[in-house]
Every structure is written in structure tokens, then in C-alpha cells.
mmCIF file of C-alpha atoms in Angstrom:
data_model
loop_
_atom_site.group_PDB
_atom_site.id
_atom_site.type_symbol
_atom_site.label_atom_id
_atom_site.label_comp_id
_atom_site.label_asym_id
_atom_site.label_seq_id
_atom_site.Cartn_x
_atom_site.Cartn_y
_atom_site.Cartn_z
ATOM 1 C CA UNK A 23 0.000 0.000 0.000
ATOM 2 C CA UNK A 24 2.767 2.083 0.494
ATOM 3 C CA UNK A 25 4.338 1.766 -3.147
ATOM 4 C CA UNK A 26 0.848 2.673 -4.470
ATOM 5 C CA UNK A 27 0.461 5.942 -2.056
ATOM 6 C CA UNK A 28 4.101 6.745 -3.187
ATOM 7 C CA UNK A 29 2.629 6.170 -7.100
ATOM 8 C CA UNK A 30 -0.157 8.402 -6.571
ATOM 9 C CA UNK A 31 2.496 11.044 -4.721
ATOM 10 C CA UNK A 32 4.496 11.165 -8.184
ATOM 11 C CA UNK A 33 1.775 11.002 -10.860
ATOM 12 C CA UNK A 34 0.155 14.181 -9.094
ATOM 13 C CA UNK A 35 3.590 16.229 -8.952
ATOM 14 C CA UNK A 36 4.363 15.440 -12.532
ATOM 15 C CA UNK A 37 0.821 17.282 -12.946
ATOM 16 C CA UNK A 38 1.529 20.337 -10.909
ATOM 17 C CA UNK A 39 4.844 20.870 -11.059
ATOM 18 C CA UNK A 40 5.150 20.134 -14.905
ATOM 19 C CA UNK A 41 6.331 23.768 -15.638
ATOM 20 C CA UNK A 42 5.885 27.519 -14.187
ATOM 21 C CA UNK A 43 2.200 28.485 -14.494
ATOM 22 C CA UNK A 44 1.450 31.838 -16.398
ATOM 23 C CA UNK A 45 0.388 34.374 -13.546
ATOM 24 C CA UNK A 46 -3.398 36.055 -15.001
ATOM 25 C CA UNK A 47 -3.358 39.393 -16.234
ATOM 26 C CA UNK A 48 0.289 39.294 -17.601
ATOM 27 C CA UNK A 49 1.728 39.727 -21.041
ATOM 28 C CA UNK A 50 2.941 37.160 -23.336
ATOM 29 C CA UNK A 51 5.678 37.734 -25.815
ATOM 30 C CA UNK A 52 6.374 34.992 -28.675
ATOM 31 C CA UNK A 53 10.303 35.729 -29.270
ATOM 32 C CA UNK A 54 12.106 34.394 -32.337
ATOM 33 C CA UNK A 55 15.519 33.537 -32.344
ATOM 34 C CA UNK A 56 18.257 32.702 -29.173
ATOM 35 C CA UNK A 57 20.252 35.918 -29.923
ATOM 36 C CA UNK A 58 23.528 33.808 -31.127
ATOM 37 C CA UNK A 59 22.970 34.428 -34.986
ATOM 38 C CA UNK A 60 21.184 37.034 -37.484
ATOM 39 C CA UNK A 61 18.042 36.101 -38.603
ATOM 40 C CA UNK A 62 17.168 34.809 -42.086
ATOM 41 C CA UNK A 63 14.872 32.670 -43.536
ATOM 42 C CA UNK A 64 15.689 29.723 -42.047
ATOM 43 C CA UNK A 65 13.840 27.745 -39.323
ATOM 44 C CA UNK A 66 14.206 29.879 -36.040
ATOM 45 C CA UNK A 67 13.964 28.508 -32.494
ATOM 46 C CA UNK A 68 10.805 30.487 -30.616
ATOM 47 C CA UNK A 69 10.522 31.667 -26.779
ATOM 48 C CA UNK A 70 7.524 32.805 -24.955
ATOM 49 C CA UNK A 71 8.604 35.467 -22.558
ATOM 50 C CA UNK A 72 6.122 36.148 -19.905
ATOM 51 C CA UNK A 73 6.086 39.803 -18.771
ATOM 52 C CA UNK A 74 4.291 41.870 -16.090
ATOM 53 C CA UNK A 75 2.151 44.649 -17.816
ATOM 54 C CA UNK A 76 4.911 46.651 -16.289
ATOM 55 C CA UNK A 77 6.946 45.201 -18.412
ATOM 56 C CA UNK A 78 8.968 43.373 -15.659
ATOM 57 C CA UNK A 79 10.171 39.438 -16.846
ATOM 58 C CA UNK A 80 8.388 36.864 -14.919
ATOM 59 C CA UNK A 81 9.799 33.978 -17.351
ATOM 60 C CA UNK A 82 10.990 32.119 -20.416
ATOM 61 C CA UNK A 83 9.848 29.513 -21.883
ATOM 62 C CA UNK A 84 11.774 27.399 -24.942
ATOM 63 C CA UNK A 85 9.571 25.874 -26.890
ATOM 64 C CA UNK A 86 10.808 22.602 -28.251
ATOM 65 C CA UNK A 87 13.586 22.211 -31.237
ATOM 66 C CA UNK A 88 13.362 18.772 -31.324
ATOM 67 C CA UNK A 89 12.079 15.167 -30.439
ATOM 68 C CA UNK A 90 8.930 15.336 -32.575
ATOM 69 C CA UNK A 91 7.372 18.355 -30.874
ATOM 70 C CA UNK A 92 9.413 20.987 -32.519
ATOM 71 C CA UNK A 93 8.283 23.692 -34.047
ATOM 72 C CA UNK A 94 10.015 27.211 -35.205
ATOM 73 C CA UNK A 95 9.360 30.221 -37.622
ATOM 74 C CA UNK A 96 11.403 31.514 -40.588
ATOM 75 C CA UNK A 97 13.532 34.101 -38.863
ATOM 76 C CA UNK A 98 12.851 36.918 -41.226
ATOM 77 C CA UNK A 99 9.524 36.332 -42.093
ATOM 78 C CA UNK A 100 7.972 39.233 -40.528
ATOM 79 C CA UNK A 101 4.204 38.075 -41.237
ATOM 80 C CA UNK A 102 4.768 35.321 -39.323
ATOM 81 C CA UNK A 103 4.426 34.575 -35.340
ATOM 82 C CA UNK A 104 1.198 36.076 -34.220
ATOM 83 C CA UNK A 105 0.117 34.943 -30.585
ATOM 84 C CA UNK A 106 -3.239 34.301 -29.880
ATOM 85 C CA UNK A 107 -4.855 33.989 -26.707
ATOM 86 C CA UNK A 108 -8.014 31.622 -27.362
ATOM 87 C CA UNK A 109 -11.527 32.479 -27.023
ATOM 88 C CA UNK A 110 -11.894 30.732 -23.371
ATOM 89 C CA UNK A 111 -8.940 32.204 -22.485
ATOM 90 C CA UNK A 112 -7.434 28.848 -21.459
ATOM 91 C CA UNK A 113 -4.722 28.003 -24.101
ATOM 92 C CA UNK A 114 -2.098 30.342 -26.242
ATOM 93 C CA UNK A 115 -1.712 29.870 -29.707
ATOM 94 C CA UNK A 116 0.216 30.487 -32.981
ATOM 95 C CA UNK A 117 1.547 28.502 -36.044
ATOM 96 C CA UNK A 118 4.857 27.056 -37.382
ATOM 97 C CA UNK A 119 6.647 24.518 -39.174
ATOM 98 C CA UNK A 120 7.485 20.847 -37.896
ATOM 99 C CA UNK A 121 10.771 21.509 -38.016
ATOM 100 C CA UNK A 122 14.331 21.990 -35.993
ATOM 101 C CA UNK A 123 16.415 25.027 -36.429
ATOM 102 C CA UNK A 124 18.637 25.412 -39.291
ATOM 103 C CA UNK A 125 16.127 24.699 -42.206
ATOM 104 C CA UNK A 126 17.273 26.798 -44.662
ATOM 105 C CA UNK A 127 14.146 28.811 -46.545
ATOM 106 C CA UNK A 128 11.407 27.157 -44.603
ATOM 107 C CA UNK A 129 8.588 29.220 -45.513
ATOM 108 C CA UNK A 130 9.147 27.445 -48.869
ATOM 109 C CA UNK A 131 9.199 23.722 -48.082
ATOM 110 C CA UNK A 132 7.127 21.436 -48.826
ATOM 111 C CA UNK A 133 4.265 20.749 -46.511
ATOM 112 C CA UNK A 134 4.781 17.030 -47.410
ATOM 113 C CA UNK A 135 8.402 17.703 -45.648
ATOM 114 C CA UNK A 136 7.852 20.255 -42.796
ATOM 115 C CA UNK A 137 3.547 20.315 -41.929
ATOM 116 C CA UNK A 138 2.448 23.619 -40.738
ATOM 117 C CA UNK A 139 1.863 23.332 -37.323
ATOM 118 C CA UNK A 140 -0.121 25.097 -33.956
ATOM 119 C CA UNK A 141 1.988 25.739 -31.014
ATOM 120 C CA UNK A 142 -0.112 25.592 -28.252
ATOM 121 C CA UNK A 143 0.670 26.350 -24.514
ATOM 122 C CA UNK A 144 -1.659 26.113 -21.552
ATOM 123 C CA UNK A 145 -2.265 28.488 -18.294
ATOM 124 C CA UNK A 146 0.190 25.828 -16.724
ATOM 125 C CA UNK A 147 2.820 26.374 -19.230
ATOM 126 C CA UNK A 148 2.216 22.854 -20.890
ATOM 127 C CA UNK A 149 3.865 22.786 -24.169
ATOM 128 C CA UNK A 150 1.745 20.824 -27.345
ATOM 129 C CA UNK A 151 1.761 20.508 -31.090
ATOM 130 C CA UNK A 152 -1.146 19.697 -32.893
ATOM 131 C CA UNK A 153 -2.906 19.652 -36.507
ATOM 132 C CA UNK A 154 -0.369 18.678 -38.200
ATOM 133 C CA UNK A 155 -0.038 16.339 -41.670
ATOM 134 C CA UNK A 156 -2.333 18.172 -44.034
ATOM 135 C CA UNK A 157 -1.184 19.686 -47.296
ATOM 136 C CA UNK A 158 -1.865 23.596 -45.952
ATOM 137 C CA UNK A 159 0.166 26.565 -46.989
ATOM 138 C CA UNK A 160 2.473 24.092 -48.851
ATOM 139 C CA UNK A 161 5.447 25.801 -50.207
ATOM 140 C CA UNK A 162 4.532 29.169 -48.676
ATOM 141 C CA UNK A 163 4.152 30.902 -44.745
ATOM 142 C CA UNK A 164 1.906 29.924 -42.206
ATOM 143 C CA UNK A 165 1.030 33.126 -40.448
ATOM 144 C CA UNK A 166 -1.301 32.265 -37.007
ATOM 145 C CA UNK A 167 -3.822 30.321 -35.265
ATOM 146 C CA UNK A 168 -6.652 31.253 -33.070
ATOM 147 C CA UNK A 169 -8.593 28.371 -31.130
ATOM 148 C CA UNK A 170 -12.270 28.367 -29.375
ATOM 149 C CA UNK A 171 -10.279 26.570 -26.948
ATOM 150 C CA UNK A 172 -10.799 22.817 -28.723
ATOM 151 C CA UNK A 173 -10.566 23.697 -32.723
ATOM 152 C CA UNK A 174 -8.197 25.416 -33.905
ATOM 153 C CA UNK A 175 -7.985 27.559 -37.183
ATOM 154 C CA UNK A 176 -4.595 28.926 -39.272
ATOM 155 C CA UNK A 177 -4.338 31.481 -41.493
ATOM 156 C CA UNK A 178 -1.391 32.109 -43.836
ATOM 157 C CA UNK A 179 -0.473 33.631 -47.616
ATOM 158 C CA UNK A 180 -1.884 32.209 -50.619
ATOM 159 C CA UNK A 181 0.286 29.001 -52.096
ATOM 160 C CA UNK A 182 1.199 27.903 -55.761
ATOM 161 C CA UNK A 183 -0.821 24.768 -55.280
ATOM 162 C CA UNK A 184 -3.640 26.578 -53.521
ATOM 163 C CA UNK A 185 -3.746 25.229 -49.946
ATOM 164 C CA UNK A 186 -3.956 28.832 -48.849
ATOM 165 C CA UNK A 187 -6.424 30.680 -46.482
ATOM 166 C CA UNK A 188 -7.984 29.683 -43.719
ATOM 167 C CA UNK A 189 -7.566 25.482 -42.311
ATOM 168 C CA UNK A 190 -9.562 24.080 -39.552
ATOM 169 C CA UNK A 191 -8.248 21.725 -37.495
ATOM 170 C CA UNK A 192 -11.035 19.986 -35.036
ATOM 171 C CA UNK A 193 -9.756 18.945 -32.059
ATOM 172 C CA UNK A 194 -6.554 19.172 -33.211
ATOM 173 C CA UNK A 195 -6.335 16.613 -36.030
ATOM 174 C CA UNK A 196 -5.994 16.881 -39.391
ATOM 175 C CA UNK A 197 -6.739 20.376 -40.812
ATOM 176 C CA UNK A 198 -9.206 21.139 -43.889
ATOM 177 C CA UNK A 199 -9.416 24.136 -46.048
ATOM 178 C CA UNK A 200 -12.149 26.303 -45.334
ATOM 179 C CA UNK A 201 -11.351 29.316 -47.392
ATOM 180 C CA UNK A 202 -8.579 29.846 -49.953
ATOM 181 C CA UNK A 203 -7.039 33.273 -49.612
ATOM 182 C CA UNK A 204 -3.718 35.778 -48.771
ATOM 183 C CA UNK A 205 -4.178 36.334 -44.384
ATOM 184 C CA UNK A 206 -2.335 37.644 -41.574
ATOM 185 C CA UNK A 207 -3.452 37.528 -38.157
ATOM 186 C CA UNK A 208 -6.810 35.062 -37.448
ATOM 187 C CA UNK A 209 -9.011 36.287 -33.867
ATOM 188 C CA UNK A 210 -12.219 34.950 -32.737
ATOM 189 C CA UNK A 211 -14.739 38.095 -32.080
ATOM 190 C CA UNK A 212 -17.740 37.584 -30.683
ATOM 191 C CA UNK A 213 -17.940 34.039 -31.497
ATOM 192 C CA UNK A 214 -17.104 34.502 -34.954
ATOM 193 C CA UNK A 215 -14.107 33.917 -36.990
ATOM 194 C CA UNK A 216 -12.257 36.648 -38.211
ATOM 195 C CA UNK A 217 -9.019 37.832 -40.224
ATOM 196 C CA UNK A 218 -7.010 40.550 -41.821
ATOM 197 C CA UNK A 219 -5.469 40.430 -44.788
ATOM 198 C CA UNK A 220 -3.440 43.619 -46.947
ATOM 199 C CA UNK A 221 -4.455 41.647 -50.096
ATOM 200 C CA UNK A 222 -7.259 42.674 -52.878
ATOM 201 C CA UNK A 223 -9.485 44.666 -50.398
ATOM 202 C CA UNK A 224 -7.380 45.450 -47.066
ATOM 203 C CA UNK A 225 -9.558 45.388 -43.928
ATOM 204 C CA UNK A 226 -10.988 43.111 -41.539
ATOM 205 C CA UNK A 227 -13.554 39.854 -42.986
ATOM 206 C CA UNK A 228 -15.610 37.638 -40.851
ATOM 207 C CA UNK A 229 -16.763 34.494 -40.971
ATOM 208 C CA UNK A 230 -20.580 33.498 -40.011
ATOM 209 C CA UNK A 231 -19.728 31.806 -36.946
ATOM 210 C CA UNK A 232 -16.621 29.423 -36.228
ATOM 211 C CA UNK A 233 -16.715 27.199 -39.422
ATOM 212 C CA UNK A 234 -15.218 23.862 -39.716
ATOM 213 C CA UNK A 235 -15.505 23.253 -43.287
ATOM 214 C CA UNK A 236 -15.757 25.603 -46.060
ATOM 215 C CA UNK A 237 -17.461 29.231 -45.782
ATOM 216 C CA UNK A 238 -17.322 32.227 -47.205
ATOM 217 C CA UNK A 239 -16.267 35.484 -45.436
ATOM 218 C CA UNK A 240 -17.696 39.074 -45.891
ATOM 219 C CA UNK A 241 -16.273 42.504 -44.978
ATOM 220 C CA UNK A 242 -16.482 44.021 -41.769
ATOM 221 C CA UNK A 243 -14.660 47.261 -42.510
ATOM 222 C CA UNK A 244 -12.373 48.160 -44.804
ATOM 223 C CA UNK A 245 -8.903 49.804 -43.934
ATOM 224 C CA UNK A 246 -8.001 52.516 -46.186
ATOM 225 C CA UNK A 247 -5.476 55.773 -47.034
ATOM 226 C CA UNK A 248 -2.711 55.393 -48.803
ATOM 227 C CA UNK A 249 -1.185 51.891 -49.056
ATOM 228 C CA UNK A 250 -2.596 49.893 -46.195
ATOM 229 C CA UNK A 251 -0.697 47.051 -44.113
ATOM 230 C CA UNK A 252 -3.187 46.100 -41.578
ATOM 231 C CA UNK A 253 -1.693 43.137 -38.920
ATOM 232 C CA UNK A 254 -3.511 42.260 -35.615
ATOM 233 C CA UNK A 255 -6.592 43.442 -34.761
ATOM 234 C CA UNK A 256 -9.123 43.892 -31.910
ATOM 235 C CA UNK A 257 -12.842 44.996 -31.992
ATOM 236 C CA UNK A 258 -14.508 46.438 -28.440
ATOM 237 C CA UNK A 259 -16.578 44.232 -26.249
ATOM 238 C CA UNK A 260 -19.967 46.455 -27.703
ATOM 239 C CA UNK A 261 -18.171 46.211 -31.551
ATOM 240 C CA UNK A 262 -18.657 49.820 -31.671
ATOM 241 C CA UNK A 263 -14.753 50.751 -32.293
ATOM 242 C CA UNK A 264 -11.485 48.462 -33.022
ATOM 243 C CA UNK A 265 -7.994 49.006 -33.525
ATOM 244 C CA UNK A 266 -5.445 47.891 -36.280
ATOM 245 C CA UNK A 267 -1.699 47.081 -36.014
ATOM 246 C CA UNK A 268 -0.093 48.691 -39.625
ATOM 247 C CA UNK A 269 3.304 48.316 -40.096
ATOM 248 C CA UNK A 270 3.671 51.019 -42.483
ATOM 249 C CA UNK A 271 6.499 53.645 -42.101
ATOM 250 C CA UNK A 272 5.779 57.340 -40.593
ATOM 251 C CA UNK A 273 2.880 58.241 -38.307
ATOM 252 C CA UNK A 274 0.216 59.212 -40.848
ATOM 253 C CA UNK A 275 -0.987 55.097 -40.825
ATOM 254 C CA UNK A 276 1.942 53.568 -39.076
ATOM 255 C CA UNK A 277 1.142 52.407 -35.309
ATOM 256 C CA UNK A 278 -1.629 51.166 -34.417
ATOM 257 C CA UNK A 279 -5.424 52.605 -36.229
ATOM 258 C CA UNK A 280 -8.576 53.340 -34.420
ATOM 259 C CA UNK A 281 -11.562 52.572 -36.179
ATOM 260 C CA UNK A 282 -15.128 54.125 -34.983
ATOM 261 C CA UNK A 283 -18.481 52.455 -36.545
ATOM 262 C CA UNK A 284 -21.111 55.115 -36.523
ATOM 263 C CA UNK A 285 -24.380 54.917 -38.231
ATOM 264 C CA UNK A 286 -23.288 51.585 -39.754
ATOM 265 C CA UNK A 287 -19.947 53.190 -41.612
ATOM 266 C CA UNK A 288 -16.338 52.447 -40.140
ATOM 267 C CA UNK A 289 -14.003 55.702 -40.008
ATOM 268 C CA UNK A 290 -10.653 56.216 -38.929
ATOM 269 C CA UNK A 291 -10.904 58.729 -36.186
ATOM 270 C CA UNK A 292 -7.137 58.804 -35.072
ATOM 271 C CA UNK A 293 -3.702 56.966 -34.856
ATOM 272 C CA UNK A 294 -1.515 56.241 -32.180
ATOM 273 C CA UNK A 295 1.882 56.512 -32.982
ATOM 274 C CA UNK A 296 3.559 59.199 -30.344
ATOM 275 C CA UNK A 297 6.314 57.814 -28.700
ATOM 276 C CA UNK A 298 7.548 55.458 -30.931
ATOM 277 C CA UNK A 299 10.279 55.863 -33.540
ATOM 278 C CA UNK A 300 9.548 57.571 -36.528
ATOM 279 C CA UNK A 301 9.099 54.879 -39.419
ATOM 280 C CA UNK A 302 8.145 51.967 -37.062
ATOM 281 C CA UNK A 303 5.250 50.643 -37.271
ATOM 282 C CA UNK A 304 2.870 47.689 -35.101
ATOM 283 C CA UNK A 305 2.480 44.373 -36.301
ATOM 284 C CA UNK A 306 0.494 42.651 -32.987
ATOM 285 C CA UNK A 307 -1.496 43.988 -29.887
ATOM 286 C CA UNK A 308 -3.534 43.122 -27.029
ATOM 287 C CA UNK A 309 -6.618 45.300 -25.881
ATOM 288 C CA UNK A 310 -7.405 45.510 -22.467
ATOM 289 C CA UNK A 311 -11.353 47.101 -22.937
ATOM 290 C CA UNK A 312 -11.826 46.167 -18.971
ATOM 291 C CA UNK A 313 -11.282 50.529 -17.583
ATOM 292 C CA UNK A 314 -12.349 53.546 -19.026
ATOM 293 C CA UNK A 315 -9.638 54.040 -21.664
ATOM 294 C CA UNK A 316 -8.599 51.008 -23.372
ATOM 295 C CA UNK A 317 -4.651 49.598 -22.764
ATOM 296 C CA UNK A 318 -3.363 48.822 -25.830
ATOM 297 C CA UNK A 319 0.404 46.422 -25.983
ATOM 298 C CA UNK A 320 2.063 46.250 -29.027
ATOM 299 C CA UNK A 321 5.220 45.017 -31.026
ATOM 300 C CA UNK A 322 6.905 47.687 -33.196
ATOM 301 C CA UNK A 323 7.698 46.518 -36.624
ATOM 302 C CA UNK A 324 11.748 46.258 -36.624
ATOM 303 C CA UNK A 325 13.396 43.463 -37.953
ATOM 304 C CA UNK A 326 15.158 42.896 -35.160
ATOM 305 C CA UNK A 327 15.571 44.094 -31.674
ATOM 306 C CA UNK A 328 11.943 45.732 -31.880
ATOM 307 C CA UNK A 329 9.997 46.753 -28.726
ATOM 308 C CA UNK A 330 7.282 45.780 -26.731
ATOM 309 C CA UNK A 331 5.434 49.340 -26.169
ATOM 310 C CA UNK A 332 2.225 50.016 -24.214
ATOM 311 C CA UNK A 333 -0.374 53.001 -24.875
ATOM 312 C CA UNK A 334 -3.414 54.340 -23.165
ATOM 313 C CA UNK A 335 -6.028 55.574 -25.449
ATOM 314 C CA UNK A 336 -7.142 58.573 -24.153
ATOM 315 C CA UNK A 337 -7.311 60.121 -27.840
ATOM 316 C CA UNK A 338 -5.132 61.321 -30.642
ATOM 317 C CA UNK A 339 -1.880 62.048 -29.289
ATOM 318 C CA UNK A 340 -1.476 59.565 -26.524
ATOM 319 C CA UNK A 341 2.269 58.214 -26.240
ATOM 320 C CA UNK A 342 3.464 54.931 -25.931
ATOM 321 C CA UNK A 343 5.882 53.683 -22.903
ATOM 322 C CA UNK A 344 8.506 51.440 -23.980
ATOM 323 C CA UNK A 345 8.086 48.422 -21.896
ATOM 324 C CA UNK A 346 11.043 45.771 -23.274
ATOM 325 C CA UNK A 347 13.609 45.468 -25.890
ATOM 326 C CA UNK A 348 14.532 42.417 -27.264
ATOM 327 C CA UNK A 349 17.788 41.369 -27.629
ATOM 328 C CA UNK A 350 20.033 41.561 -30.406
ATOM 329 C CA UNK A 351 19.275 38.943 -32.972
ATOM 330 C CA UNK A 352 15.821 38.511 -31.540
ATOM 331 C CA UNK A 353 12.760 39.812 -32.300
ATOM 332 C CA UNK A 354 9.170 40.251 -30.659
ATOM 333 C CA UNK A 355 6.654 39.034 -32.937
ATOM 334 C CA UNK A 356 2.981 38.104 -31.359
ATOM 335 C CA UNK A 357 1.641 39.481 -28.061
ATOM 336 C CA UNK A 358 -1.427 38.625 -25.843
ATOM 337 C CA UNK A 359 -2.352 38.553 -22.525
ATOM 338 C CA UNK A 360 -1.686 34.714 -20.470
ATOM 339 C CA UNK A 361 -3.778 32.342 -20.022
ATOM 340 C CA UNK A 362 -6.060 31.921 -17.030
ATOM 341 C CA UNK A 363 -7.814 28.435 -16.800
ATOM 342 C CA UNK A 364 -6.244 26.010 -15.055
ATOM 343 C CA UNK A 365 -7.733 22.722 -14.137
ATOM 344 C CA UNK A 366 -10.173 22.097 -10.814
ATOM 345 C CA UNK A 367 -8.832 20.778 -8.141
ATOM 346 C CA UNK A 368 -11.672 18.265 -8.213
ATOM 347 C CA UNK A 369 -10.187 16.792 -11.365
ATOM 348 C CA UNK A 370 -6.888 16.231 -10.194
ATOM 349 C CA UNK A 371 -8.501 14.452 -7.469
ATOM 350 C CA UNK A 372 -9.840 12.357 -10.181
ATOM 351 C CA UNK A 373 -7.055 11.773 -12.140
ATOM 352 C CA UNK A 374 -5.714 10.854 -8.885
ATOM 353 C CA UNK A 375 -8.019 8.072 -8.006
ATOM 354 C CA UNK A 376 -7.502 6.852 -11.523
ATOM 355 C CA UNK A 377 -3.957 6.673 -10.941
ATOM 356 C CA UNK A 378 -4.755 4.282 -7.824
ATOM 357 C CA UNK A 379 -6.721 2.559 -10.026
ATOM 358 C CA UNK A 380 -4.000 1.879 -12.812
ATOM 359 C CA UNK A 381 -1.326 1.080 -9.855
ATOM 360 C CA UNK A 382 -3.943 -1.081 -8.028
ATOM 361 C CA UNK A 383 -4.279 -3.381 -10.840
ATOM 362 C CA UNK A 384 -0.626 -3.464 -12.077
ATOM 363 C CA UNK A 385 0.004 -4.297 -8.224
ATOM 364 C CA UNK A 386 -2.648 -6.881 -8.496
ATOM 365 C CA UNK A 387 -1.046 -8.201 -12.088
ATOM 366 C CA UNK A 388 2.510 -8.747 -10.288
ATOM 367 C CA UNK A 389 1.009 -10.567 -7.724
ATOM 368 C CA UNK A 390 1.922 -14.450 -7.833
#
């Protein structure tokens, strides 16, 4: 009785002590690259650096490079790497390739070779890899991945052999093509699927719903003046305003947009760009819509050694604080806030009975 008491003991510490849980509330940071080479367009190893909204580190995490979890980004592929925090707020997301470090021009392998991937990471700081061995975004970049919190959905540029668009991958398995297209960054608003793109039309499209198999999207606002670049986006609880990440150069467009729907017609009404260097724009934010004046967390749109900045919207003009650099050789590419769900302690109580369970009867099986 003893062994199996000691059994139950370990099983439960391998569950709560597997890594360093996210704290709630905080910032996290998808990094690419280790800092001991430039980055190109090869395979890059990734990081999630969790920060305080103060901008103080709380920790790192490496996400795998090898031992058939890995997955990495192309290094200079600045479309790519957009974090996602899912719509139940329990798991982290973005996409990849199924690949080490070191693979050179990986954005345009085969799928065949190197799948397009979802990194996902839970509250705990549980590292998995799913929907993986479909034909998606074959010989071209996988770009993000939003999840309901059991699906999950990629977006990424159009491909020669058209598995572009939007994939779904249901419960993680095999993904399907549910609209060809050129996307960026892929959020669930309001329960319905939506993405950006800076192709054909520029704006913001929806999809009826969360759609598993194919569907068509329609616009939800358009995003205009002068050459548009629009990244990450985020609509208000009440859908009455949003803002848009551009990456374009000076402070005309470049920062991040914000968009006010009035009598059914979307309008720029300002954009935040004070505080942050001339001809550096935003590629991903968070929103926080809980106070009075929205905090908005950004990356700027170097190609290395960017910024994670922070800005409170209290109208045209308001500055961003500089909250991080990243290192040389590094850059900050997606940003939202940590994860928050953890499991009951009810059902560790159950998976520890069912660990007394599986002991009890390999005890009972060793018995002469």
C-alpha cells in the first residue's frame, strides 16, 4: 500500500509541477531567435517570454527544437508569429513549421516535408503541437492560429498549389481548407471567426460563426489611405470601435489605427503613434477594454531588436511607454495577454483516483 500511495504522490507532482504556471493578467511575448545568430529565412527557435504589464520578466519559456514536438518560424519572415490567446482564455496559440532550427528557406518547403503546425501552450505552461499532416500553406508561410479553446484555425499567404487561407483543425487533427485566400493575423470576435489580410481589399472579414468546413467570409470594414498594411486586430466588447496594427512607415498610418463604426460606416478617427520611432510601425497587440480608456500592448515593426510598447487611449496624441527590448538577434513578434484556466482541483482528485486505479491493478497483475 505504500508503493501505491508513493505512485499516486508522483503522478500528481508530474501534474503540478510540470512547468511555471502563467500568472493572469500578464503579457505574453512569442520571441524568435536565441540571440547567437542574425536572422534569415531559415527555421528559427521560438521563446515565450512572460512579462508583467509593467513590463517586468516573470519567465521564459523554450519551446521545443526537437524530439517530434518541434516547431520554429522563418527568422525573417515578418508576417509570421502572431500569438493568440483563445476564445476561453485557457490556451495560447500560434503557427509554425514541424521543423528543428537550421532549415534553410522554410517558408518554402514542402508541406509534405515540414507540416504547418499550432503551437499551443496552456495556463500551466504545458507545451503541445497539434494539426499537423495536411497539405496547408504548402510551399509558402503559415502566419497564425486562433482556437475556441478545442478547434483550432490557421491562417497564412496564398500558395502555388492553392492550400492557402484559412484550415480548420477539429480537435486538433488533421486540418481542412475552409477558405482559400492571402491572411495575416486570425481572432475569434464575438464568437465569430475573423481575419485581416493587406491583399485585394485590405480590412478586416468575418466568418458566419466558427466554421469547420468551407465558408465564405464578408467585410467588416475596410482599412483605407494610402497603401494599407493592416496586422492584428481587436474589436470592443460592444463592436462599436477596433484598432489595427499597420506596419507602415511614418505616423500618418503607421502604429496602431482606431476605427469608430457610426451609423453603420467604419471611419478612422485617429492613430496612435507618439512615442515610438519615426518609421516603425505595429504588427500585434492586445486590448485591455476592462477601464475607461482602453490599454493597448504592441510590437513595433523592426526586424530585429523591436519593442514591446504600451499606450493608453485617451485620444489622438497619446504616447506609448517602452516596456522591453529584445535582444540583439531577436525579435518580438505576437503578443497577448496569459492564459487563465487552469484545471479544478476536483479533477486532479480524479485523475488521482484513476492513478490508484491503474497502480492497483498493475500491483494486483505482479502478484503471484
Amino acid at each position: 500500500m505504500k508503493r501505491i500511495l508513493y505512485s499516486i504522490t508522483l503522478v500528481l507532482l508530474a501534474v503540478v509541477a510540470n512547468a511555471a504556471p502563467f500568472t493572469a493578467g500578464d503579457l505574453a511575448v512569442l520571441q524568435v531567435g536565441d540571440g547567437t545568430a542574425a536572422l534569415g529565412n531559415s527555421s528559427t527557435a521560438l521563446f515565450i517570454k512572460e512579462f508583467s504589464t509593467a513590463g517586468s520578466l516573470v519567465q521564459t519559456i523554450t519551446i521545443p527544437t526537437a524530439g517530434g514536438t518541434q516547431i520554429a518560424c522563418s527568422g525573417s519572415a515578418s508576417s509570421e508569429g502572431a500569438l493568440t490567446l483563445s476564445a476561453d482564455r485557457s490556451v495560447l496559440t500560434f503557427a509554425g513549421y514541424a521543423a528543428s532550427p537550421g532549415v534553410a528557406g522554410i517558408a518554402s518547403t514542402a508541406a509534405a516535408t515540414y507540416s504547418r503546425a499550432v503551437g499551443v501552450l496552456s495556463a500551466s505552461g504545458t507545451f503541445s503541437r497539434v494539426a499537423t499532416g495536411s497539405s496547408a500553406f504548402d510551399g509558402n508561410n503559415v502566419r497564425s492560429a486562433v482556437s475556441d479553446g478545442q478547434n483550432y484555425w490557421l491562417a497564412g499567404t496564398a500558395s502555388a498549389t492553392g492550400n492557402s487561407g484559412i484550415w480548420c483543425s477539429t480537435g486538433g487533427g488533421t486540418p481542412v481548407q475552409v477558405s482559400a485566400g492571402n491572411y495575416r493575423s486570425a481572432n475569434i470576435v464575438n464568437g465569430n471567426l475573423a481575419v485581416s489580410t493587406s491583399s485585394g481589399s485590405p480590412g478586416v472579414y468575418g466568418f458566419p460563426g466558427l466554421p469547420t468546413s468551407t465558408a465564405t467570409s464578408s467585410l467588416l470594414f475596410a482599412v483605407t489611405g494610402g497603401t494599407p498594411s493592416p496586422y492584428d486586430f481587436a474589436l470592443s466588447p460592444d463592436g462599436t470601435f477596433a484598432y489595427v496594427a499597420d506596419d507602415r512607415s511614418g505616423k500618418t498610418y503607421g502604429g496602431i489605427e482606431r476605427w469608430n463604426l457610426s451609423a453603420g460606416v467604419w471611419t478612422m478617427a485617429y492613430n496612435l503613434a507618439s512615442g515610438i520611432t519615426a518609421n516603425d510601425g505595429m504588427r500585434q497587440i492586445a486590448v485591455d477594454f476592462s477601464g475607461a480608456n482602453p490599454v493597448i500592448y504592441g510590437t513595433t515593426a523592426e526586424a530585429s531588436a523591436n519593442r514591446l510598447v504600451e499606450v493608453t487611449d485617451a485620444g489622438a496624441g497619446s504616447a506609448f511607454t517602452v516596456l522591453a527590448t529584445a535582444d540583439a538577434n531577436t525579435v518580438y513578434r505576437g503578443v497577448d495577454f496569459t492564459p487563465s484556466q487552469v484545471p479544478e482541483p476536483s479533477a486532479l482528485v480524479l485523475l488521482g483516483l484513476g492513478s490508484l486505479l491503474l497502480v492497483s491493478r498493475r500491483a494486483s497483475a505482479m502478484r503471484p
